Amino acid sequence: MSHRSAVLLMLLVTLMWSSAGVVTRHLDAARGFEITFWRSAFNALALVVILGVMRGKALLGSLQGRAVWASGACWAVMFTAFMVALSLTTVANVLVTMSLSPLFTALFARMFLHQPIPARTWWAIAVAGAGIGWMFGGQLGGPLLGVFVALGVPLAAATNWCLLQKVGQGADMLPAVLIGALLSMIVTLPLAWPLQASTHDLSLLALLGVFQLAIPCLLAVRLARELPSHEIALLGQAETLLGVLWAWLFAGEHPGGAALIGGSLVLAALIANEALAPPSVKPALKNA
């Protein structure tokens, strides 16, 4: 896979990830932990089918190993903390907190993988972070519990991307996404009871489980073999920009001038980082 193809595919992943906010705005009765439970349950079901076709009888055996379970725990935190945080604080607070992901990932990659971070990427992280801060400037406030819960997302994501880089092609890490879905489902079920989701809610949450989690997360694990961890995290910032756009177009939430200016900064940072990359640059995964 060429670097350009990997970047485009990662942008497709962020496109699919970005649908969560706008879809949850159209739910009837499901709230908080129940949303997390059903989304993770449908995610797990889809992964059992997809990985069952891909791995066959070897699927159960592939659910072993410390690296797979460590990555699965990271996925579980990401799946759960994001939706729970949305029930505790505003979408803006959650997205601002998640924007720390590229910085955490770059720092972890430098500390634990000894990966050199190009100056252009540091600048891109700074500009993208400033853009997201501009988008939601003045909105950060309210209960701090939601912000602390949301902080689990960028920390778990940074750990996960670095772990995927570390194992490289030496382990089958796709089943880790299934482990994460199952752990999230098990943890949130008692907290979600009694279940109140309508048929309409279940149909939307099924779409999220399959197309917003299962498929893009499997693609992201595959792309960790092609792109360095800090670049994956930086490209993931497009999720914030797209999430605001979908809420504007399909939920009637006008982003305002600050969001448009901040979103332009994010987009410019992503484009500049890729445009300035030397054509020969390839992530040294086998040496990680």
PDB file of C-alpha atoms in Angstrom:
ATOM      1  CA  MET A   1       0.000   0.000   0.000  1.00  0.00           C
ATOM      2  CA  SER A   2       1.384   3.412  -0.956  1.00  0.00           C
ATOM      3  CA  HIS A   3       1.643   6.169   1.625  1.00  0.00           C
ATOM      4  CA  ARG A   4      -0.934   8.252  -0.239  1.00  0.00           C
ATOM      5  CA  SER A   5      -3.392   5.347  -0.320  1.00  0.00           C
ATOM      6  CA  ALA A   6      -2.907   4.770   3.406  1.00  0.00           C
ATOM      7  CA  VAL A   7      -3.564   8.458   4.152  1.00  0.00           C
ATOM      8  CA  LEU A   8      -6.724   8.492   2.036  1.00  0.00           C
ATOM      9  CA  LEU A   9      -7.953   5.310   3.690  1.00  0.00           C
ATOM     10  CA  MET A  10      -7.284   6.772   7.148  1.00  0.00           C
ATOM     11  CA  LEU A  11      -9.332   9.834   6.186  1.00  0.00           C
ATOM     12  CA  LEU A  12     -12.146   7.461   5.206  1.00  0.00           C
ATOM     13  CA  VAL A  13     -11.834   5.908   8.669  1.00  0.00           C
ATOM     14  CA  THR A  14     -12.223   9.321  10.314  1.00  0.00           C
ATOM     15  CA  LEU A  15     -15.206  10.006   8.069  1.00  0.00           C
ATOM     16  CA  MET A  16     -16.912   6.901   9.423  1.00  0.00           C
ATOM     17  CA  TRP A  17     -15.889   7.668  13.025  1.00  0.00           C
ATOM     18  CA  SER A  18     -17.301  11.196  12.777  1.00  0.00           C
ATOM     19  CA  SER A  19     -20.909  10.009  12.438  1.00  0.00           C
ATOM     20  CA  ALA A  20     -21.404   9.206  16.140  1.00  0.00           C
ATOM     21  CA  GLY A  21     -22.402  12.661  17.359  1.00  0.00           C
ATOM     22  CA  VAL A  22     -25.037  13.436  14.744  1.00  0.00           C
ATOM     23  CA  VAL A  23     -26.577   9.954  14.908  1.00  0.00           C
ATOM     24  CA  THR A  24     -26.967  10.067  18.693  1.00  0.00           C
ATOM     25  CA  ARG A  25     -28.850  13.363  18.330  1.00  0.00           C
ATOM     26  CA  HIS A  26     -31.659  11.434  16.605  1.00  0.00           C
ATOM     27  CA  LEU A  27     -32.176   8.792  19.312  1.00  0.00           C
ATOM     28  CA  ASP A  28     -35.564   8.563  21.028  1.00  0.00           C
ATOM     29  CA  ALA A  29     -35.037   7.001  24.441  1.00  0.00           C
ATOM     30  CA  ALA A  30     -31.561   5.489  24.761  1.00  0.00           C
ATOM     31  CA  ARG A  31     -29.200   7.577  26.882  1.00  0.00           C
ATOM     32  CA  GLY A  32     -25.772   7.394  28.524  1.00  0.00           C
ATOM     33  CA  PHE A  33     -24.565   3.917  29.336  1.00  0.00           C
ATOM     34  CA  GLU A  34     -27.320   2.279  27.293  1.00  0.00           C
ATOM     35  CA  ILE A  35     -26.060   3.966  24.127  1.00  0.00           C
ATOM     36  CA  THR A  36     -22.568   2.682  24.897  1.00  0.00           C
ATOM     37  CA  PHE A  37     -23.844  -0.822  25.613  1.00  0.00           C
ATOM     38  CA  TRP A  38     -25.873  -1.206  22.425  1.00  0.00           C
ATOM     39  CA  ARG A  39     -23.201   0.358  20.225  1.00  0.00           C
ATOM     40  CA  SER A  40     -20.563  -1.985  21.663  1.00  0.00           C
ATOM     41  CA  ALA A  41     -22.915  -4.984  21.424  1.00  0.00           C
ATOM     42  CA  PHE A  42     -23.619  -4.400  17.729  1.00  0.00           C
ATOM     43  CA  ASN A  43     -19.926  -3.717  17.204  1.00  0.00           C
ATOM     44  CA  ALA A  44     -19.045  -7.067  18.805  1.00  0.00           C
ATOM     45  CA  LEU A  45     -21.664  -8.907  16.748  1.00  0.00           C
ATOM     46  CA  ALA A  46     -20.372  -7.398  13.503  1.00  0.00           C
ATOM     47  CA  LEU A  47     -16.779  -8.239  14.436  1.00  0.00           C
ATOM     48  CA  VAL A  48     -17.658 -11.855  15.235  1.00  0.00           C
ATOM     49  CA  VAL A  49     -19.118 -12.172  11.738  1.00  0.00           C
ATOM     50  CA  ILE A  50     -16.313 -10.311   9.929  1.00  0.00           C
ATOM     51  CA  LEU A  51     -13.438 -11.917  11.814  1.00  0.00           C
ATOM     52  CA  GLY A  52     -15.194 -15.280  11.706  1.00  0.00           C
ATOM     53  CA  VAL A  53     -15.163 -15.109   7.914  1.00  0.00           C
ATOM     54  CA  MET A  54     -11.557 -13.898   7.866  1.00  0.00           C
ATOM     55  CA  ARG A  55     -10.113 -16.235  10.514  1.00  0.00           C
ATOM     56  CA  GLY A  56     -12.527 -19.163  10.627  1.00  0.00           C
ATOM     57  CA  LYS A  57     -11.867 -21.608  13.448  1.00  0.00           C
ATOM     58  CA  ALA A  58      -8.610 -19.815  14.238  1.00  0.00           C
ATOM     59  CA  LEU A  59     -10.546 -16.833  15.644  1.00  0.00           C
ATOM     60  CA  LEU A  60     -10.713 -18.180  19.200  1.00  0.00           C
ATOM     61  CA  GLY A  61      -7.011 -18.921  19.198  1.00  0.00           C
ATOM     62  CA  SER A  62      -6.252 -15.399  17.986  1.00  0.00           C
ATOM     63  CA  LEU A  63      -7.896 -13.946  21.113  1.00  0.00           C
ATOM     64  CA  GLN A  64      -4.820 -14.828  23.136  1.00  0.00           C
ATOM     65  CA  GLY A  65      -1.671 -12.952  24.007  1.00  0.00           C
ATOM     66  CA  ARG A  66      -0.868 -10.013  26.243  1.00  0.00           C
ATOM     67  CA  ALA A  67      -0.453  -7.563  23.375  1.00  0.00           C
ATOM     68  CA  VAL A  68      -3.885  -8.407  21.957  1.00  0.00           C
ATOM     69  CA  TRP A  69      -5.561  -8.017  25.343  1.00  0.00           C
ATOM     70  CA  ALA A  70      -3.677  -4.810  26.125  1.00  0.00           C
ATOM     71  CA  SER A  71      -4.833  -3.338  22.833  1.00  0.00           C
ATOM     72  CA  GLY A  72      -8.341  -4.659  23.528  1.00  0.00           C
ATOM     73  CA  ALA A  73      -8.370  -2.849  26.861  1.00  0.00           C
ATOM     74  CA  CYS A  74      -7.397   0.368  25.072  1.00  0.00           C
ATOM     75  CA  TRP A  75     -10.223  -0.068  22.564  1.00  0.00           C
ATOM     76  CA  ALA A  76     -12.654  -0.714  25.433  1.00  0.00           C
ATOM     77  CA  VAL A  77     -11.645   2.539  27.136  1.00  0.00           C
ATOM     78  CA  MET A  78     -12.000   4.442  23.857  1.00  0.00           C
ATOM     79  CA  PHE A  79     -15.407   2.912  23.066  1.00  0.00           C
ATOM     80  CA  THR A  80     -16.756   3.519  26.558  1.00  0.00           C
ATOM     81  CA  ALA A  81     -15.210   6.802  27.672  1.00  0.00           C
ATOM     82  CA  PHE A  82     -16.305   8.684  24.562  1.00  0.00           C
ATOM     83  CA  MET A  83     -20.003   7.880  24.865  1.00  0.00           C
ATOM     84  CA  VAL A  84     -20.077   8.172  28.667  1.00  0.00           C
ATOM     85  CA  ALA A  85     -18.352  11.565  28.501  1.00  0.00           C
ATOM     86  CA  LEU A  86     -21.007  12.789  26.071  1.00  0.00           C
ATOM     87  CA  SER A  87     -23.632  11.999  28.698  1.00  0.00           C
ATOM     88  CA  LEU A  88     -21.736  13.981  31.371  1.00  0.00           C
ATOM     89  CA  THR A  89     -20.672  17.120  29.525  1.00  0.00           C
ATOM     90  CA  THR A  90     -21.036  18.971  26.246  1.00  0.00           C
ATOM     91  CA  VAL A  91     -19.898  17.686  22.861  1.00  0.00           C
ATOM     92  CA  ALA A  92     -17.487  20.633  22.684  1.00  0.00           C
ATOM     93  CA  ASN A  93     -15.821  19.626  25.956  1.00  0.00           C
ATOM     94  CA  VAL A  94     -15.388  16.058  24.745  1.00  0.00           C
ATOM     95  CA  LEU A  95     -13.952  17.071  21.366  1.00  0.00           C
ATOM     96  CA  VAL A  96     -11.564  19.610  22.873  1.00  0.00           C
ATOM     97  CA  THR A  97     -10.265  16.959  25.267  1.00  0.00           C
ATOM     98  CA  MET A  98      -9.911  14.396  22.487  1.00  0.00           C
ATOM     99  CA  SER A  99      -7.856  16.883  20.475  1.00  0.00           C
ATOM    100  CA  LEU A 100      -4.954  16.071  22.822  1.00  0.00           C
ATOM    101  CA  SER A 101      -4.563  12.725  21.054  1.00  0.00           C
ATOM    102  CA  PRO A 102      -1.865  13.756  18.513  1.00  0.00           C
ATOM    103  CA  LEU A 103       0.257  15.370  21.237  1.00  0.00           C
ATOM    104  CA  PHE A 104      -0.009  12.349  23.543  1.00  0.00           C
ATOM    105  CA  THR A 105       0.709   9.965  20.667  1.00  0.00           C
ATOM    106  CA  ALA A 106       3.750  11.909  19.488  1.00  0.00           C
ATOM    107  CA  LEU A 107       5.114  12.070  23.038  1.00  0.00           C
ATOM    108  CA  PHE A 108       4.494   8.352  23.681  1.00  0.00           C
ATOM    109  CA  ALA A 109       6.045   7.399  20.330  1.00  0.00           C
ATOM    110  CA  ARG A 110       9.115   9.475  21.141  1.00  0.00           C
ATOM    111  CA  MET A 111       9.415   8.129  24.708  1.00  0.00           C
ATOM    112  CA  PHE A 112       8.630   4.451  24.221  1.00  0.00           C
ATOM    113  CA  LEU A 113       9.319   3.733  20.533  1.00  0.00           C
ATOM    114  CA  HIS A 114      12.140   6.254  20.060  1.00  0.00           C
ATOM    115  CA  GLN A 115      10.507   7.417  16.845  1.00  0.00           C
ATOM    116  CA  PRO A 116      11.770  10.749  15.519  1.00  0.00           C
ATOM    117  CA  ILE A 117       8.922  13.212  15.050  1.00  0.00           C
ATOM    118  CA  PRO A 118       9.426  15.516  12.032  1.00  0.00           C
ATOM    119  CA  ALA A 119       9.322  19.246  12.746  1.00  0.00           C
ATOM    120  CA  ARG A 120       6.481  19.626  10.224  1.00  0.00           C
ATOM    121  CA  THR A 121       4.372  17.202  12.290  1.00  0.00           C
ATOM    122  CA  TRP A 122       5.003  19.119  15.523  1.00  0.00           C
ATOM    123  CA  TRP A 123       3.910  22.291  13.746  1.00  0.00           C
ATOM    124  CA  ALA A 124       0.869  20.531  12.301  1.00  0.00           C
ATOM    125  CA  ILE A 125      -0.107  19.247  15.765  1.00  0.00           C
ATOM    126  CA  ALA A 126       0.235  22.753  17.174  1.00  0.00           C
ATOM    127  CA  VAL A 127      -1.804  24.360  14.387  1.00  0.00           C
ATOM    128  CA  ALA A 128      -4.510  21.661  14.504  1.00  0.00           C
ATOM    129  CA  GLY A 129      -4.711  21.994  18.288  1.00  0.00           C
ATOM    130  CA  ALA A 130      -5.004  25.765  17.995  1.00  0.00           C
ATOM    131  CA  GLY A 131      -7.706  25.346  15.389  1.00  0.00           C
ATOM    132  CA  ILE A 132      -9.752  23.041  17.584  1.00  0.00           C
ATOM    133  CA  GLY A 133      -9.241  25.363  20.541  1.00  0.00           C
ATOM    134  CA  TRP A 134     -10.504  28.234  18.382  1.00  0.00           C
ATOM    135  CA  MET A 135     -13.519  26.186  17.293  1.00  0.00           C
ATOM    136  CA  PHE A 136     -14.664  25.678  20.855  1.00  0.00           C
ATOM    137  CA  GLY A 137     -13.055  28.666  22.562  1.00  0.00           C
ATOM    138  CA  GLY A 138     -15.084  29.911  25.473  1.00  0.00           C
ATOM    139  CA  GLN A 139     -17.272  26.805  25.510  1.00  0.00           C
ATOM    140  CA  LEU A 140     -15.087  24.707  27.788  1.00  0.00           C
ATOM    141  CA  GLY A 141     -16.764  24.634  31.169  1.00  0.00           C
ATOM    142  CA  GLY A 142     -19.420  22.880  33.195  1.00  0.00           C
ATOM    143  CA  PRO A 143     -18.927  19.649  35.136  1.00  0.00           C
ATOM    144  CA  LEU A 144     -15.299  18.518  35.141  1.00  0.00           C
ATOM    145  CA  LEU A 145     -16.182  14.841  35.560  1.00  0.00           C
ATOM    146  CA  GLY A 146     -17.082  14.565  31.888  1.00  0.00           C
ATOM    147  CA  VAL A 147     -13.780  16.149  30.892  1.00  0.00           C
ATOM    148  CA  PHE A 148     -11.822  13.691  33.049  1.00  0.00           C
ATOM    149  CA  VAL A 149     -13.741  10.761  31.532  1.00  0.00           C
ATOM    150  CA  ALA A 150     -13.105  12.099  28.029  1.00  0.00           C
ATOM    151  CA  LEU A 151      -9.384  12.328  28.832  1.00  0.00           C
ATOM    152  CA  GLY A 152      -9.356   8.530  28.805  1.00  0.00           C
ATOM    153  CA  VAL A 153      -9.947   8.581  25.034  1.00  0.00           C
ATOM    154  CA  PRO A 154      -6.736  10.345  23.887  1.00  0.00           C
ATOM    155  CA  LEU A 155      -4.639   8.545  26.521  1.00  0.00           C
ATOM    156  CA  ALA A 156      -5.964   5.125  25.477  1.00  0.00           C
ATOM    157  CA  ALA A 157      -5.677   6.011  21.785  1.00  0.00           C
ATOM    158  CA  ALA A 158      -2.060   7.141  22.145  1.00  0.00           C
ATOM    159  CA  THR A 159      -1.200   3.953  24.046  1.00  0.00           C
ATOM    160  CA  ASN A 160      -2.985   1.812  21.471  1.00  0.00           C
ATOM    161  CA  TRP A 161      -1.369   3.370  18.393  1.00  0.00           C
ATOM    162  CA  CYS A 162       2.084   2.998  19.935  1.00  0.00           C
ATOM    163  CA  LEU A 163       1.349  -0.597  20.920  1.00  0.00           C
ATOM    164  CA  LEU A 164       0.209  -1.412  17.378  1.00  0.00           C
ATOM    165  CA  GLN A 165       3.408   0.143  16.037  1.00  0.00           C
ATOM    166  CA  LYS A 166       5.489  -1.838  18.521  1.00  0.00           C
ATOM    167  CA  VAL A 167       4.149  -5.243  17.535  1.00  0.00           C
ATOM    168  CA  GLY A 168       4.145  -4.284  13.851  1.00  0.00           C
ATOM    169  CA  GLN A 169       3.439  -7.307  11.699  1.00  0.00           C
ATOM    170  CA  GLY A 170       4.523  -9.727  14.396  1.00  0.00           C
ATOM    171  CA  ALA A 171       1.019 -10.313  15.770  1.00  0.00           C
ATOM    172  CA  ASP A 172      -2.569 -10.462  14.565  1.00  0.00           C
ATOM    173  CA  MET A 173      -4.082  -7.424  16.307  1.00  0.00           C
ATOM    174  CA  LEU A 174      -7.458  -7.324  14.553  1.00  0.00           C
ATOM    175  CA  PRO A 175      -9.110  -9.490  17.270  1.00  0.00           C
ATOM    176  CA  ALA A 176      -8.174  -6.814  19.823  1.00  0.00           C
ATOM    177  CA  VAL A 177     -11.030  -4.691  18.480  1.00  0.00           C
ATOM    178  CA  LEU A 178     -13.441  -7.545  19.271  1.00  0.00           C
ATOM    179  CA  ILE A 179     -12.009  -7.865  22.786  1.00  0.00           C
ATOM    180  CA  GLY A 180     -12.513  -4.135  23.287  1.00  0.00           C
ATOM    181  CA  ALA A 181     -16.130  -4.320  22.146  1.00  0.00           C
ATOM    182  CA  LEU A 182     -16.875  -7.270  24.441  1.00  0.00           C
ATOM    183  CA  LEU A 183     -15.243  -5.609  27.456  1.00  0.00           C
ATOM    184  CA  SER A 184     -17.146  -2.372  26.845  1.00  0.00           C
ATOM    185  CA  MET A 185     -20.411  -4.283  26.477  1.00  0.00           C
ATOM    186  CA  ILE A 186     -19.882  -6.279  29.679  1.00  0.00           C
ATOM    187  CA  VAL A 187     -18.877  -3.258  31.770  1.00  0.00           C
ATOM    188  CA  THR A 188     -21.752  -1.033  30.661  1.00  0.00           C
ATOM    189  CA  LEU A 189     -24.638  -3.552  30.727  1.00  0.00           C
ATOM    190  CA  PRO A 190     -25.264  -3.358  34.515  1.00  0.00           C
ATOM    191  CA  LEU A 191     -25.094   0.438  34.348  1.00  0.00           C
ATOM    192  CA  ALA A 192     -27.442   0.572  31.352  1.00  0.00           C
ATOM    193  CA  TRP A 193     -30.187  -1.527  32.982  1.00  0.00           C
ATOM    194  CA  PRO A 194     -33.152  -1.275  32.545  1.00  0.00           C
ATOM    195  CA  LEU A 195     -32.841  -1.011  28.770  1.00  0.00           C
ATOM    196  CA  GLN A 196     -35.207   1.512  27.209  1.00  0.00           C
ATOM    197  CA  ALA A 197     -34.061   1.834  23.595  1.00  0.00           C
ATOM    198  CA  SER A 198     -36.811   1.904  20.988  1.00  0.00           C
ATOM    199  CA  THR A 199     -36.719  -0.020  17.725  1.00  0.00           C
ATOM    200  CA  HIS A 200     -35.710   3.219  16.031  1.00  0.00           C
ATOM    201  CA  ASP A 201     -32.842   3.632  18.497  1.00  0.00           C
ATOM    202  CA  LEU A 202     -31.662   0.074  17.986  1.00  0.00           C
ATOM    203  CA  SER A 203     -31.536   0.528  14.210  1.00  0.00           C
ATOM    204  CA  LEU A 204     -29.389   3.653  14.548  1.00  0.00           C
ATOM    205  CA  LEU A 205     -27.120   2.086  17.163  1.00  0.00           C
ATOM    206  CA  ALA A 206     -26.708  -0.978  14.957  1.00  0.00           C
ATOM    207  CA  LEU A 207     -25.503   1.303  12.159  1.00  0.00           C
ATOM    208  CA  LEU A 208     -23.032   2.902  14.578  1.00  0.00           C
ATOM    209  CA  GLY A 209     -21.814  -0.473  15.817  1.00  0.00           C
ATOM    210  CA  VAL A 210     -21.105  -1.739  12.305  1.00  0.00           C
ATOM    211  CA  PHE A 211     -20.147   1.303  10.239  1.00  0.00           C
ATOM    212  CA  GLN A 212     -18.907   3.745  12.881  1.00  0.00           C
ATOM    213  CA  LEU A 213     -16.910   1.225  14.936  1.00  0.00           C
ATOM    214  CA  ALA A 214     -16.376  -2.286  13.586  1.00  0.00           C
ATOM    215  CA  ILE A 215     -15.303  -1.585  10.008  1.00  0.00           C
ATOM    216  CA  PRO A 216     -13.263   1.623  10.551  1.00  0.00           C
ATOM    217  CA  CYS A 217     -11.501   0.235  13.643  1.00  0.00           C
ATOM    218  CA  LEU A 218     -10.396  -2.860  11.731  1.00  0.00           C
ATOM    219  CA  LEU A 219      -9.118  -0.591   8.962  1.00  0.00           C
ATOM    220  CA  ALA A 220      -7.274   1.565  11.512  1.00  0.00           C
ATOM    221  CA  VAL A 221      -5.477  -1.488  12.923  1.00  0.00           C
ATOM    222  CA  ARG A 222      -4.412  -2.453   9.397  1.00  0.00           C
ATOM    223  CA  LEU A 223      -3.231   1.093   8.670  1.00  0.00           C
ATOM    224  CA  ALA A 224      -1.039   1.052  11.786  1.00  0.00           C
ATOM    225  CA  ARG A 225       1.287  -1.104   9.674  1.00  0.00           C
ATOM    226  CA  GLU A 226       1.537   1.607   7.037  1.00  0.00           C
ATOM    227  CA  LEU A 227       1.510   4.932   8.921  1.00  0.00           C
ATOM    228  CA  PRO A 228       3.478   6.064  11.983  1.00  0.00           C
ATOM    229  CA  SER A 229       1.431   6.418  15.144  1.00  0.00           C
ATOM    230  CA  HIS A 230       1.704  10.208  15.350  1.00  0.00           C
ATOM    231  CA  GLU A 231       0.459  10.558  11.762  1.00  0.00           C
ATOM    232  CA  ILE A 232      -2.541   8.328  12.438  1.00  0.00           C
ATOM    233  CA  ALA A 233      -3.440  10.441  15.466  1.00  0.00           C
ATOM    234  CA  LEU A 234      -3.032  13.678  13.514  1.00  0.00           C
ATOM    235  CA  LEU A 235      -5.188  12.479  10.624  1.00  0.00           C
ATOM    236  CA  GLY A 236      -7.749  11.416  13.221  1.00  0.00           C
ATOM    237  CA  GLN A 237      -8.293  15.113  13.999  1.00  0.00           C
ATOM    238  CA  ALA A 238     -10.427  15.242  10.852  1.00  0.00           C
ATOM    239  CA  GLU A 239     -13.072  13.468  12.959  1.00  0.00           C
ATOM    240  CA  THR A 240     -13.630  16.657  14.960  1.00  0.00           C
ATOM    241  CA  LEU A 241     -13.968  18.780  11.850  1.00  0.00           C
ATOM    242  CA  LEU A 242     -16.315  16.326  10.140  1.00  0.00           C
ATOM    243  CA  GLY A 243     -18.344  15.758  13.299  1.00  0.00           C
ATOM    244  CA  VAL A 244     -19.126  19.479  13.485  1.00  0.00           C
ATOM    245  CA  LEU A 245     -20.009  19.517   9.776  1.00  0.00           C
ATOM    246  CA  TRP A 246     -22.468  16.612  10.076  1.00  0.00           C
ATOM    247  CA  ALA A 247     -24.129  18.208  13.107  1.00  0.00           C
ATOM    248  CA  TRP A 248     -24.527  21.397  11.054  1.00  0.00           C
ATOM    249  CA  LEU A 249     -25.947  19.686   7.975  1.00  0.00           C
ATOM    250  CA  PHE A 250     -28.107  16.977   9.547  1.00  0.00           C
ATOM    251  CA  ALA A 251     -28.939  18.139  13.073  1.00  0.00           C
ATOM    252  CA  GLY A 252     -29.368  21.867  12.534  1.00  0.00           C
ATOM    253  CA  GLU A 253     -26.470  22.863  14.806  1.00  0.00           C
ATOM    254  CA  HIS A 254     -24.827  25.853  13.129  1.00  0.00           C
ATOM    255  CA  PRO A 255     -21.113  25.798  14.008  1.00  0.00           C
ATOM    256  CA  GLY A 256     -20.661  29.568  13.982  1.00  0.00           C
ATOM    257  CA  GLY A 257     -17.784  31.659  12.681  1.00  0.00           C
ATOM    258  CA  ALA A 258     -15.250  30.450  15.251  1.00  0.00           C
ATOM    259  CA  ALA A 259     -15.847  26.824  14.297  1.00  0.00           C
ATOM    260  CA  LEU A 260     -15.447  27.605  10.597  1.00  0.00           C
ATOM    261  CA  ILE A 261     -12.150  29.446  11.176  1.00  0.00           C
ATOM    262  CA  GLY A 262     -10.864  26.758  13.555  1.00  0.00           C
ATOM    263  CA  GLY A 263     -11.935  23.988  11.189  1.00  0.00           C
ATOM    264  CA  SER A 264     -10.033  25.674   8.373  1.00  0.00           C
ATOM    265  CA  LEU A 265      -6.884  25.655  10.528  1.00  0.00           C
ATOM    266  CA  VAL A 266      -7.307  21.940  11.232  1.00  0.00           C
ATOM    267  CA  LEU A 267      -7.802  21.170   7.555  1.00  0.00           C
ATOM    268  CA  ALA A 268      -4.807  23.312   6.561  1.00  0.00           C
ATOM    269  CA  ALA A 269      -2.596  21.545   9.138  1.00  0.00           C
ATOM    270  CA  LEU A 270      -3.567  18.100   7.866  1.00  0.00           C
ATOM    271  CA  ILE A 271      -2.999  19.035   4.232  1.00  0.00           C
ATOM    272  CA  ALA A 272       0.323  20.759   4.924  1.00  0.00           C
ATOM    273  CA  ASN A 273       1.667  17.844   6.952  1.00  0.00           C
ATOM    274  CA  GLU A 274       0.987  15.414   4.109  1.00  0.00           C
ATOM    275  CA  ALA A 275       2.027  17.772   1.313  1.00  0.00           C
ATOM    276  CA  LEU A 276       5.402  18.513   2.932  1.00  0.00           C
ATOM    277  CA  ALA A 277       6.226  14.848   3.595  1.00  0.00           C
ATOM    278  CA  PRO A 278       9.147  13.570   1.504  1.00  0.00           C
ATOM    279  CA  PRO A 279       7.904  11.052  -1.106  1.00  0.00           C
ATOM    280  CA  SER A 280      10.296   8.402   0.190  1.00  0.00           C
ATOM    281  CA  VAL A 281       9.151   8.604   3.823  1.00  0.00           C
ATOM    282  CA  LYS A 282       7.907   5.261   5.081  1.00  0.00           C
ATOM    283  CA  PRO A 283       7.239   4.301   8.723  1.00  0.00           C
ATOM    284  CA  ALA A 284       9.905   1.968  10.069  1.00  0.00           C
ATOM    285  CA  LEU A 285       7.468  -0.432  11.666  1.00  0.00           C
ATOM    286  CA  LYS A 286       9.692  -3.448  11.462  1.00  0.00           C
ATOM    287  CA  ASN A 287      12.294  -1.626  13.522  1.00  0.00           C
ATOM    288  CA  ALA A 288       9.847  -0.348  16.110  1.00  0.00           C
TER     289      ALA A 288
END
